[in-house]
Tab-separated table of C-alpha atoms in Angstrom:
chain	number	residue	atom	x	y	z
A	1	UNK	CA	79.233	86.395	88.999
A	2	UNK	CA	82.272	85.920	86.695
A	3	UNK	CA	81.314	88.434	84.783
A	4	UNK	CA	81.204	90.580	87.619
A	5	UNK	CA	84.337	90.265	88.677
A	6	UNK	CA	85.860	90.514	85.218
A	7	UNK	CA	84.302	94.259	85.252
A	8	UNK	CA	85.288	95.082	88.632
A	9	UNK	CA	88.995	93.945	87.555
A	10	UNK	CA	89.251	95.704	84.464
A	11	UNK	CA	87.315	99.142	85.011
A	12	UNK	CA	88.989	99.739	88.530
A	13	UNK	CA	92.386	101.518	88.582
A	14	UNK	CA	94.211	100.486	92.053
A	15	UNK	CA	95.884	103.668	93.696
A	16	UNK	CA	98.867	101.047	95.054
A	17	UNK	CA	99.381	100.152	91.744
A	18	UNK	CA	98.774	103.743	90.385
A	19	UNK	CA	101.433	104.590	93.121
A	20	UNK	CA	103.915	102.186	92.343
A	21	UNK	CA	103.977	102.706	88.514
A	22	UNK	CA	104.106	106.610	88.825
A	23	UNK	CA	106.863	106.148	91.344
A	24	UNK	CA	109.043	104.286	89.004
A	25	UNK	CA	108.410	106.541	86.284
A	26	UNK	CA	109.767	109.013	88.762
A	27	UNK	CA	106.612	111.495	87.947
A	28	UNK	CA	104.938	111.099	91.263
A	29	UNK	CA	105.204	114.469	92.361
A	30	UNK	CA	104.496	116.272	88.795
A	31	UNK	CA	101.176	118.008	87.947
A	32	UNK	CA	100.229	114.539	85.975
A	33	UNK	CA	101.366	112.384	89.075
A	34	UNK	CA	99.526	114.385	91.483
A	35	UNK	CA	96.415	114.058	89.448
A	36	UNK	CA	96.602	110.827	88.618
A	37	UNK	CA	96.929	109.725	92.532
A	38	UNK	CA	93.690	111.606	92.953
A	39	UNK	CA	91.559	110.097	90.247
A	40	UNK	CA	92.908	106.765	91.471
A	41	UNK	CA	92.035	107.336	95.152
A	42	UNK	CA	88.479	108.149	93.884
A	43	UNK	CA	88.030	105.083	92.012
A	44	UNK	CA	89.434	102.647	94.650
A	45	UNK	CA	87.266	104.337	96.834
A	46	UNK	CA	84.078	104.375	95.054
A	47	UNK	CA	84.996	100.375	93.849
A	48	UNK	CA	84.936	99.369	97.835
A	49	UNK	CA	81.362	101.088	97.677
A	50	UNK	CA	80.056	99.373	94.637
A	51	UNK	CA	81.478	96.256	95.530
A	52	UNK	CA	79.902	96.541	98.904
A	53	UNK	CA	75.940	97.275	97.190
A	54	UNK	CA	76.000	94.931	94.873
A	55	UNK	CA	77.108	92.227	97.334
A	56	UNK	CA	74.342	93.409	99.336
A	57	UNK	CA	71.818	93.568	96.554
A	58	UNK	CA	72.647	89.897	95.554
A	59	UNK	CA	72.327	88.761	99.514
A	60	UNK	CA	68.884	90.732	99.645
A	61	UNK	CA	67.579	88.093	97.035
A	62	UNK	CA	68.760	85.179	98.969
A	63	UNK	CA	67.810	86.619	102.470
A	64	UNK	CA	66.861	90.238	103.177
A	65	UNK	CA	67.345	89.045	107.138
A	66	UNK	CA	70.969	88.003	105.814
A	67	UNK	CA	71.517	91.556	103.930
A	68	UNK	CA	70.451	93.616	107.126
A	69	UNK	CA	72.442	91.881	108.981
A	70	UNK	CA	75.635	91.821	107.157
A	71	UNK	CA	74.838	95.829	106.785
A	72	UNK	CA	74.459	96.744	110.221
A	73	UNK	CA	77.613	94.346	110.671
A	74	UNK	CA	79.527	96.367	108.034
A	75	UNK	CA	78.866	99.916	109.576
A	76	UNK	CA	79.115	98.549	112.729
A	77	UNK	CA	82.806	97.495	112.092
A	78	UNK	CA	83.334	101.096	110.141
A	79	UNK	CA	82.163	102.827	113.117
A	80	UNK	CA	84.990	100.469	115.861
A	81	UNK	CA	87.490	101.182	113.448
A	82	UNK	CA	87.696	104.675	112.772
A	83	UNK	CA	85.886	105.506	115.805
A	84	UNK	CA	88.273	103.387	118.688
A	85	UNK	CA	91.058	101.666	116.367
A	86	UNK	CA	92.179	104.667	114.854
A	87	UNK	CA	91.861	106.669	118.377
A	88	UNK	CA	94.151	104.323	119.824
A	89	UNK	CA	96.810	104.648	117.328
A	90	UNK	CA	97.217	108.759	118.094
A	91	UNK	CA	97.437	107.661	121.770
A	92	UNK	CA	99.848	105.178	120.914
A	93	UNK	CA	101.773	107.577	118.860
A	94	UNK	CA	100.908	110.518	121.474
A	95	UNK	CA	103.011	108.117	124.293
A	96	UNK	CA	105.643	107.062	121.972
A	97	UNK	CA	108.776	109.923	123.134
A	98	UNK	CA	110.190	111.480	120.159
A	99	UNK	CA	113.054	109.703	118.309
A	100	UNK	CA	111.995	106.346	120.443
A	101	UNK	CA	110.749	103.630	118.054
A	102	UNK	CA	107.052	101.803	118.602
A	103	UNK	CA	106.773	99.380	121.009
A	104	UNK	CA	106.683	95.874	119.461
A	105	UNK	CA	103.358	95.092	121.247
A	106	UNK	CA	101.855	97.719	120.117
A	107	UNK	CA	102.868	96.756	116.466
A	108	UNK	CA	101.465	93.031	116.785
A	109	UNK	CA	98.346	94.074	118.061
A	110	UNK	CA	97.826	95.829	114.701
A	111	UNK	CA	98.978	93.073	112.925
A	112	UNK	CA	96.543	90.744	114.552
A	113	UNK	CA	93.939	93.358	113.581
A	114	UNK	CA	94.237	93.662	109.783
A	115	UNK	CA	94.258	89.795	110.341
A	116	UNK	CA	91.114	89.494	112.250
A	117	UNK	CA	90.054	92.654	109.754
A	118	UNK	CA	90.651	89.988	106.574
A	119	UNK	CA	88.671	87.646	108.418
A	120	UNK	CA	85.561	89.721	109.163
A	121	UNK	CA	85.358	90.543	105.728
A	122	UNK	CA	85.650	86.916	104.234
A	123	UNK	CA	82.813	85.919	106.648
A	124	UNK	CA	80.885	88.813	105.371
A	125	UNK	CA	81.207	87.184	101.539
A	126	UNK	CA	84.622	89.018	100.381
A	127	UNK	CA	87.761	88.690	99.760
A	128	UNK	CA	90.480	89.750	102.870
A	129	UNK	CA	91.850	92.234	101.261
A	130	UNK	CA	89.406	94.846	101.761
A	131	UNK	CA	89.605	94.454	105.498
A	132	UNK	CA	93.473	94.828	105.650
A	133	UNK	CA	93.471	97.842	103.491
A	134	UNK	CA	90.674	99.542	105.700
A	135	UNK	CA	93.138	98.885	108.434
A	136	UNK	CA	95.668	100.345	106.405
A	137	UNK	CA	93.392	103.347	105.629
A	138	UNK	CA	93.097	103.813	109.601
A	139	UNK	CA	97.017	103.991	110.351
A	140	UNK	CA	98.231	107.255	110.757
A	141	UNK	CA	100.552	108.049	108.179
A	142	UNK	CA	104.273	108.831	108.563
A	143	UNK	CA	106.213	108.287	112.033
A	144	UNK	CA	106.631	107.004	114.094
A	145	UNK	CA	104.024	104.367	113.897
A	146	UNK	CA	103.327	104.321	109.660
A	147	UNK	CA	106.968	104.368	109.268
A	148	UNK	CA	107.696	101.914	111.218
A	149	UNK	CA	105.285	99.278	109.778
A	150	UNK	CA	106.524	100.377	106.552
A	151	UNK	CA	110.425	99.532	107.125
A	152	UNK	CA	109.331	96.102	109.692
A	153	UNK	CA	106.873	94.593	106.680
A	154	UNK	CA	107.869	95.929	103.374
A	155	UNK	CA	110.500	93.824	102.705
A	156	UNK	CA	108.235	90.416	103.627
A	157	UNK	CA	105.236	91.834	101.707
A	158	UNK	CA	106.957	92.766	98.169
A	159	UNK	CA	109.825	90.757	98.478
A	160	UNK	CA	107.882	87.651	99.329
A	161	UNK	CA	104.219	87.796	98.896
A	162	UNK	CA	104.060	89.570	95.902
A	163	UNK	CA	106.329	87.451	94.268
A	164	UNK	CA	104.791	84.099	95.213
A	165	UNK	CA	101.033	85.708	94.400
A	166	UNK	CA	102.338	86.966	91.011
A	167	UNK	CA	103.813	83.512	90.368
A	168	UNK	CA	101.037	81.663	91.433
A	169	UNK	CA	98.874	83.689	89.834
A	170	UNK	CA	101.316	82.841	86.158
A	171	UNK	CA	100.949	79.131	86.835
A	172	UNK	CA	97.450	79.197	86.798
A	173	UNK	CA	97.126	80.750	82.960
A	174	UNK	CA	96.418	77.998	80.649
A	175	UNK	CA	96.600	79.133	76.965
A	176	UNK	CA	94.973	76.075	75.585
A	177	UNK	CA	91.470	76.894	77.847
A	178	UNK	CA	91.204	80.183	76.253
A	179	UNK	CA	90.373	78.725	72.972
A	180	UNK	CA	87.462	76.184	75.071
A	181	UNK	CA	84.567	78.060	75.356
A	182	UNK	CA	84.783	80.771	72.361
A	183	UNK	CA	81.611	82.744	73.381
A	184	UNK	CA	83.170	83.438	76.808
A	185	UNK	CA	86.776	84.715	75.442
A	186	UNK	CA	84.887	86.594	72.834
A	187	UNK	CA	82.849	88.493	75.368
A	188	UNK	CA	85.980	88.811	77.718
A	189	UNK	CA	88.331	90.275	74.795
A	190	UNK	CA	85.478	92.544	73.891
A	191	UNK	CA	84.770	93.804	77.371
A	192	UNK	CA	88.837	93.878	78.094
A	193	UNK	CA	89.192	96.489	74.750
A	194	UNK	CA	86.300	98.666	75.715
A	195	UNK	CA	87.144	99.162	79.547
A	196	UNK	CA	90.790	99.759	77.945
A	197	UNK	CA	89.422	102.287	75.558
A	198	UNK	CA	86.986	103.878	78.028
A	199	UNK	CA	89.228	105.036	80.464
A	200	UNK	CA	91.661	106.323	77.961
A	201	UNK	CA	88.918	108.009	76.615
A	202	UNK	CA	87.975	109.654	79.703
A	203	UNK	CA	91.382	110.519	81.090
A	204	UNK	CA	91.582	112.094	77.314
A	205	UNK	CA	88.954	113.998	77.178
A	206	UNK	CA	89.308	115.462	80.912
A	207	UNK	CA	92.792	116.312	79.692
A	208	UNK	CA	91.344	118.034	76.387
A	209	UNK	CA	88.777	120.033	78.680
A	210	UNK	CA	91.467	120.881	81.526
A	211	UNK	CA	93.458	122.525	78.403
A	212	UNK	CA	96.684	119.618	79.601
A	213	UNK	CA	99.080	119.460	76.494
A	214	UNK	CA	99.439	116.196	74.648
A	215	UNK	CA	92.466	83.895	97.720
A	216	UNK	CA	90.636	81.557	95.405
A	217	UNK	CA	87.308	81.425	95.125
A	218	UNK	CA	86.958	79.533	91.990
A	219	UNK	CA	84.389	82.506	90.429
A	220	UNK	CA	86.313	82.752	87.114
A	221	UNK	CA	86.385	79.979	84.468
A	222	UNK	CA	90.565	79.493	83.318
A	223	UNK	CA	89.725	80.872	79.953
A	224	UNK	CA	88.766	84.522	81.590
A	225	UNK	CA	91.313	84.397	83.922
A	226	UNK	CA	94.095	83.971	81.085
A	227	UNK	CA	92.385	86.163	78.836
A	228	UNK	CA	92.450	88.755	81.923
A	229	UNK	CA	96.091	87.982	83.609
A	230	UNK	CA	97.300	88.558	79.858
A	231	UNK	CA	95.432	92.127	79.508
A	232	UNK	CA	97.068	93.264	82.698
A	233	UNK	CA	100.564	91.920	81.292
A	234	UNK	CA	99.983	93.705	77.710
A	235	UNK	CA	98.921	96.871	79.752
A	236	UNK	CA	101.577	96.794	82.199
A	237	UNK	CA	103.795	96.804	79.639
A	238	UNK	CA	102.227	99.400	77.111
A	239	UNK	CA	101.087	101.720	79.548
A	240	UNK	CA	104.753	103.065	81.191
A	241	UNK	CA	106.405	103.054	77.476
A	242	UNK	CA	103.316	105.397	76.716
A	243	UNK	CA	103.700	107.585	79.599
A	244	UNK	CA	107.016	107.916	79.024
A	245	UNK	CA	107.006	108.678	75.646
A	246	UNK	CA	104.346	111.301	75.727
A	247	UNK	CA	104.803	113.229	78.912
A	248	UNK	CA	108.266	115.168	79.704
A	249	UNK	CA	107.318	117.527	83.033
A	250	UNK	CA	110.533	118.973	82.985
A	251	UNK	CA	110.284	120.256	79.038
A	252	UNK	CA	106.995	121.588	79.176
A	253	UNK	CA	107.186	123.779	83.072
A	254	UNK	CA	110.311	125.284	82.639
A	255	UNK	CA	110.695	125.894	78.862
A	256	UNK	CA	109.902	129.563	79.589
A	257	UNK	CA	112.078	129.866	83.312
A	258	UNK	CA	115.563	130.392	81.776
A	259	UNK	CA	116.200	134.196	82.729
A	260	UNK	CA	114.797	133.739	86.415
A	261	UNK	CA	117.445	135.110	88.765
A	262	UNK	CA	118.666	137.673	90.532
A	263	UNK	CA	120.631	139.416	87.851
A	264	UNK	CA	117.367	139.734	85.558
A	265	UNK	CA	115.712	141.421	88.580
A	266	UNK	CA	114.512	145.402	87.773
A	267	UNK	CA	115.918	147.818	90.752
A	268	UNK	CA	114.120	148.385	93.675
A	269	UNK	CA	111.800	145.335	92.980
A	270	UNK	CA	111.596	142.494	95.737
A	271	UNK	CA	113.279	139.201	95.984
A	272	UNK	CA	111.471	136.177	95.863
A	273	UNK	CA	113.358	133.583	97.700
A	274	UNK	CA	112.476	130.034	98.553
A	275	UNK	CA	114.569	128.895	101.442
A	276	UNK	CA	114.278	124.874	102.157
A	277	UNK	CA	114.789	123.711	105.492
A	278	UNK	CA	115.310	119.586	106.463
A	279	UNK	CA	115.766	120.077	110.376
A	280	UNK	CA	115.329	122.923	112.698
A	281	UNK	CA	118.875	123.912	113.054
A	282	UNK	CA	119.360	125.127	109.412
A	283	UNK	CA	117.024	127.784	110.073
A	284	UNK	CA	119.477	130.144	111.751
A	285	UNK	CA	121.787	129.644	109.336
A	286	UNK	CA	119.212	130.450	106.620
A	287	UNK	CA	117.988	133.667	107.935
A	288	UNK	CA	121.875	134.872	108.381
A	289	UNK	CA	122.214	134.352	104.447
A	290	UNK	CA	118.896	136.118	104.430
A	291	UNK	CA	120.369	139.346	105.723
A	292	UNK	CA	123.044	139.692	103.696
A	293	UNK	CA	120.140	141.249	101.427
A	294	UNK	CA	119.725	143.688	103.674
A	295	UNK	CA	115.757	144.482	102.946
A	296	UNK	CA	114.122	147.199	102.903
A	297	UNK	CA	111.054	148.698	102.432
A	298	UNK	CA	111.022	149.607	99.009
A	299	UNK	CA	113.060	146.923	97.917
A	300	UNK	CA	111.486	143.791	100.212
A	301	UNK	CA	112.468	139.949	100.512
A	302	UNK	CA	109.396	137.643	100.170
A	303	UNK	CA	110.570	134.502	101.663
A	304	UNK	CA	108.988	130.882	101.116
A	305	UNK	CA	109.945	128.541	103.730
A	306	UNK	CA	109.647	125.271	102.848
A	307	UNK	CA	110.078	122.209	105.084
A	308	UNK	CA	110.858	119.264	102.829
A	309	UNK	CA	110.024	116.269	104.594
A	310	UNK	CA	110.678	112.348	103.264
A	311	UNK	CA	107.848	110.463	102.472
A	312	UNK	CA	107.877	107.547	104.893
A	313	UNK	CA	104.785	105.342	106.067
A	314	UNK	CA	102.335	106.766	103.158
A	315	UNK	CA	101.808	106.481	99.550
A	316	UNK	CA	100.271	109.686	98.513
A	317	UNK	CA	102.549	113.116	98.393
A	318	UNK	CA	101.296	115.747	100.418
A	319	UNK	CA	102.047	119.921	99.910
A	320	UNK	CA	100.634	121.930	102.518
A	321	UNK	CA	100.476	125.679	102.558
A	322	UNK	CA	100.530	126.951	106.458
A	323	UNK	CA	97.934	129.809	106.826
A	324	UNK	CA	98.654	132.836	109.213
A	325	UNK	CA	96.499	133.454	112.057
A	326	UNK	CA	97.574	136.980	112.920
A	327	UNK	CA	101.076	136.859	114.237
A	328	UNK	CA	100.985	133.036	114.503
A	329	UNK	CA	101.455	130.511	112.047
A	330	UNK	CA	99.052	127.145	112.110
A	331	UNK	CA	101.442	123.979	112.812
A	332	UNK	CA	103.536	123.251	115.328
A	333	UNK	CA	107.137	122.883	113.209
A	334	UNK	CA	109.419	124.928	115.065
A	335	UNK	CA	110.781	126.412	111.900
A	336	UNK	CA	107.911	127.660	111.211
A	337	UNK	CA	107.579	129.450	114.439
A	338	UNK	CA	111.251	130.472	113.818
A	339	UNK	CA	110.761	132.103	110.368
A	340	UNK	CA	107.520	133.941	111.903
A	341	UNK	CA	109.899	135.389	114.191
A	342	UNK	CA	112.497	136.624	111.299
A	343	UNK	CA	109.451	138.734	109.729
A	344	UNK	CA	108.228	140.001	112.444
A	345	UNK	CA	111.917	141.331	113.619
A	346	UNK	CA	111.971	142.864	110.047
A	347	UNK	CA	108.285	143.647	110.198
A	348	UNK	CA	107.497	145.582	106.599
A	349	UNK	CA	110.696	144.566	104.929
A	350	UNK	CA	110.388	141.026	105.147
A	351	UNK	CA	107.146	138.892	103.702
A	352	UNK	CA	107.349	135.066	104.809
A	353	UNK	CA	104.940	131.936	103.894
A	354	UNK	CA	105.815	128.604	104.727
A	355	UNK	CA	105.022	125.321	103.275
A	356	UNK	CA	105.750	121.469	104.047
A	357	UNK	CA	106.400	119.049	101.335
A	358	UNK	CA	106.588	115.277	101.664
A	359	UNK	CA	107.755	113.371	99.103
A	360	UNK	CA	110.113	110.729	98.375
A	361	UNK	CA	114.114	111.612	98.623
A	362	UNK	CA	115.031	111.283	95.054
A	363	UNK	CA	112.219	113.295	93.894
A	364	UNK	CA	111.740	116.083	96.290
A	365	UNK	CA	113.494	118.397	94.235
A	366	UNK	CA	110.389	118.734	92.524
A	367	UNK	CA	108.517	120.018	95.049
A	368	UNK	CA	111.547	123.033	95.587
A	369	UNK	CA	111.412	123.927	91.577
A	370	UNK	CA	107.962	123.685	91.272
A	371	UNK	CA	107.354	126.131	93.978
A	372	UNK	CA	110.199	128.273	92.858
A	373	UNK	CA	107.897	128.286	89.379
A	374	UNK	CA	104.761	129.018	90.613
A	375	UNK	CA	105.989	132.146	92.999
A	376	UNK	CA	108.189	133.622	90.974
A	377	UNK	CA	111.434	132.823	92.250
A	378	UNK	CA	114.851	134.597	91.722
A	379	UNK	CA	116.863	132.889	94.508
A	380	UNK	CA	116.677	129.092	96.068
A	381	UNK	CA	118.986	128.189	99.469
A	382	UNK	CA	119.315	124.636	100.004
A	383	UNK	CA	121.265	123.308	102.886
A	384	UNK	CA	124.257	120.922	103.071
A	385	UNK	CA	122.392	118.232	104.912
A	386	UNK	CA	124.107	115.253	104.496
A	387	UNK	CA	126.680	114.364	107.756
């Protein structure tokens, strides 16, 4: 069993933590962020399902009764959650008037959820973590109801909890135990290299062959659990000088976008714009700025309207690409509808696609060059949008 857990702790990468270290290297919406958040999101995932099997497999020996029925108790809870809890929050959200926040009882009774959610899973032989983050899973991201757990907890959970589990978790390393039992700190430093080196290896050789440039439950002896709390020090220091040091997004995309612009454009060929929008009323303004190019058919504007949208109430960056459905556009952002409009008032002289972008505040401007990149920009307007 110890040796179990040591596996699960060193060959799992955690997308919070994935999250949290890409966000303070400030990469989290680059090509390597993005991917990174994806391979993580598959491995947490696929960890909950492994975890699950071989907690079943070990109850089958005891009991199969016990297994079947902690099964059909697992899917059962699966199916209430994301088939009534996660129902209720759209309604809740669907009855919540825009710009009004949450009602508090509504917030509690999710609380008391991911609390009775922790305790399922303990009685089922885990720890309570996985039910609170399957709660967390079944939130609805962004507002009014993600954001607003985000800004009422945040504060109490990193600012306290983590702290005090971190600490905790320091004050229980005991340097003298690791040299006790030799065999088992042998087997642990082994295991803690190779896990190391085999996801290095693997996130290495995907690179190579994508062609990317250069609670306590007493189940670890004190020796492991220094060996392993060290490892996770050693890495969490190593791993974000490394990153640093050999990825630059900024050098490698745009080392070949210096003479982008409107003065390098041939005659007669079309403008590429990419016109960024943070609320409804700066679309009016946009499309005025718009006509001073006065379009035409041989010499067309191609517009990309992109809504650029904080990232509040999720972890994980999202970049959508609204597809056209004859003379409608799929969404329900006004702008959209209003930029639809503009091309089909100019119908043949104007092209427009529009796109969303959430990200976080400080690093959105990623999202605007990285577009402006991949379509070929000459021109970007960005709004004044600070009162």
């Amino acid at each position: 069993m110890e040796r179990l857990v040591g596996t699960i702790t060193e060959s799992v990468t955690y997308f919070s933590v994935a999250a949290w270290l890409l966000g303070e290297l400030k990469i989290i919406n680059s090509e390597l962020g993005r991917l990174a958040l994806s391979a993580t999101a598959v491995s947490d995932l696929s960890n909950l399902v492994l975890c699950e099997f071989f907690s079943l497999v070990r109850c089958w020996v005891v009991s199969p009764s016990l297994a079947v029925g902690r099964a059909g108790s697992t899917i059962f809870f699966l199916v209430l959650l994301f088939g009534v809890v996660r129902p209720w929050m759209f309604w809740v959200i669907r009855t919540t008037p825009e710009g009004w926040p949450v009602e508090e009882v509504y917030i509690m009774i999710i609380v008391m959820l991911a609390l009775a959610s922790g305790m399922f899973t303990h009685w089922l032989d885990h720890t309570p973590l996985p039910g609170a983050f399957l709660i967390g899973l079944a939130v609805p991201d962004g507002p009014p109801l993600g954001s607003t757990l985000v800004e009422k907890f945040d504060c109490l959970a990193n600012g306290i909890f983590l702290v005090i589990y971190v600490t905790t978790s320091a004050m229980r390393v005991h340097p003298k135990k690791m040299l006790a039992d030799p065999s088992a700190v042998k087997f642990t430093c082994v295991f803690v290299i190779a896990t190391f080196f085999a996801k290095f290896t693997s996130c290495f050789v995907a690179s190579c062959w994508s062609r990317i440039p250069l609670r306590d439950y007493m189940v670890l002896s004190d020796a492991t659990f220094s060996v392993l709390t060290l490892s996770i020090l050693v890495n969490a220091t190593i791993i974000p000088i490394l990153v640093k040091y050999l990825y630059d997004p900024v050098l490698r995309k745009y080392a070949c976008y210096q003479q982008r612009n409107i003065m390098h454009l041939k005659p007669d060929s079309e403008l590429r714009v990419v016109a960024c929008v943070h609320r409804t009323e700066h679309v009016s303004a946009l499309v005025d700025v718009l006509d001073i190019a006065c379009p035409t058919k041989e010499s067309p504007n191609v517009v990309y309207a992109l809504h650029l949208v904080e990232l509040v109430g999720r972890a994980s960056l999202v970049f959508i690409a609204h597809q056209k459905d004859g003379n409608r556009v799929a969404g329900s952002f006004h702008h959209i509808v209003a930029f639809n409009n503009y091309e089909k008032n100019n119908w043949g002289m104007v092209t427009v696609n529009a796109f969303t972008a959430i990200s976080p505040s400080e690093l959105i401007h990623e999202d605007v060059c990285t577009l402006a990149l991949d379509k070929q920009a000459s021109f970007i307007l960005l709004p004044f949008h600070r009162k």
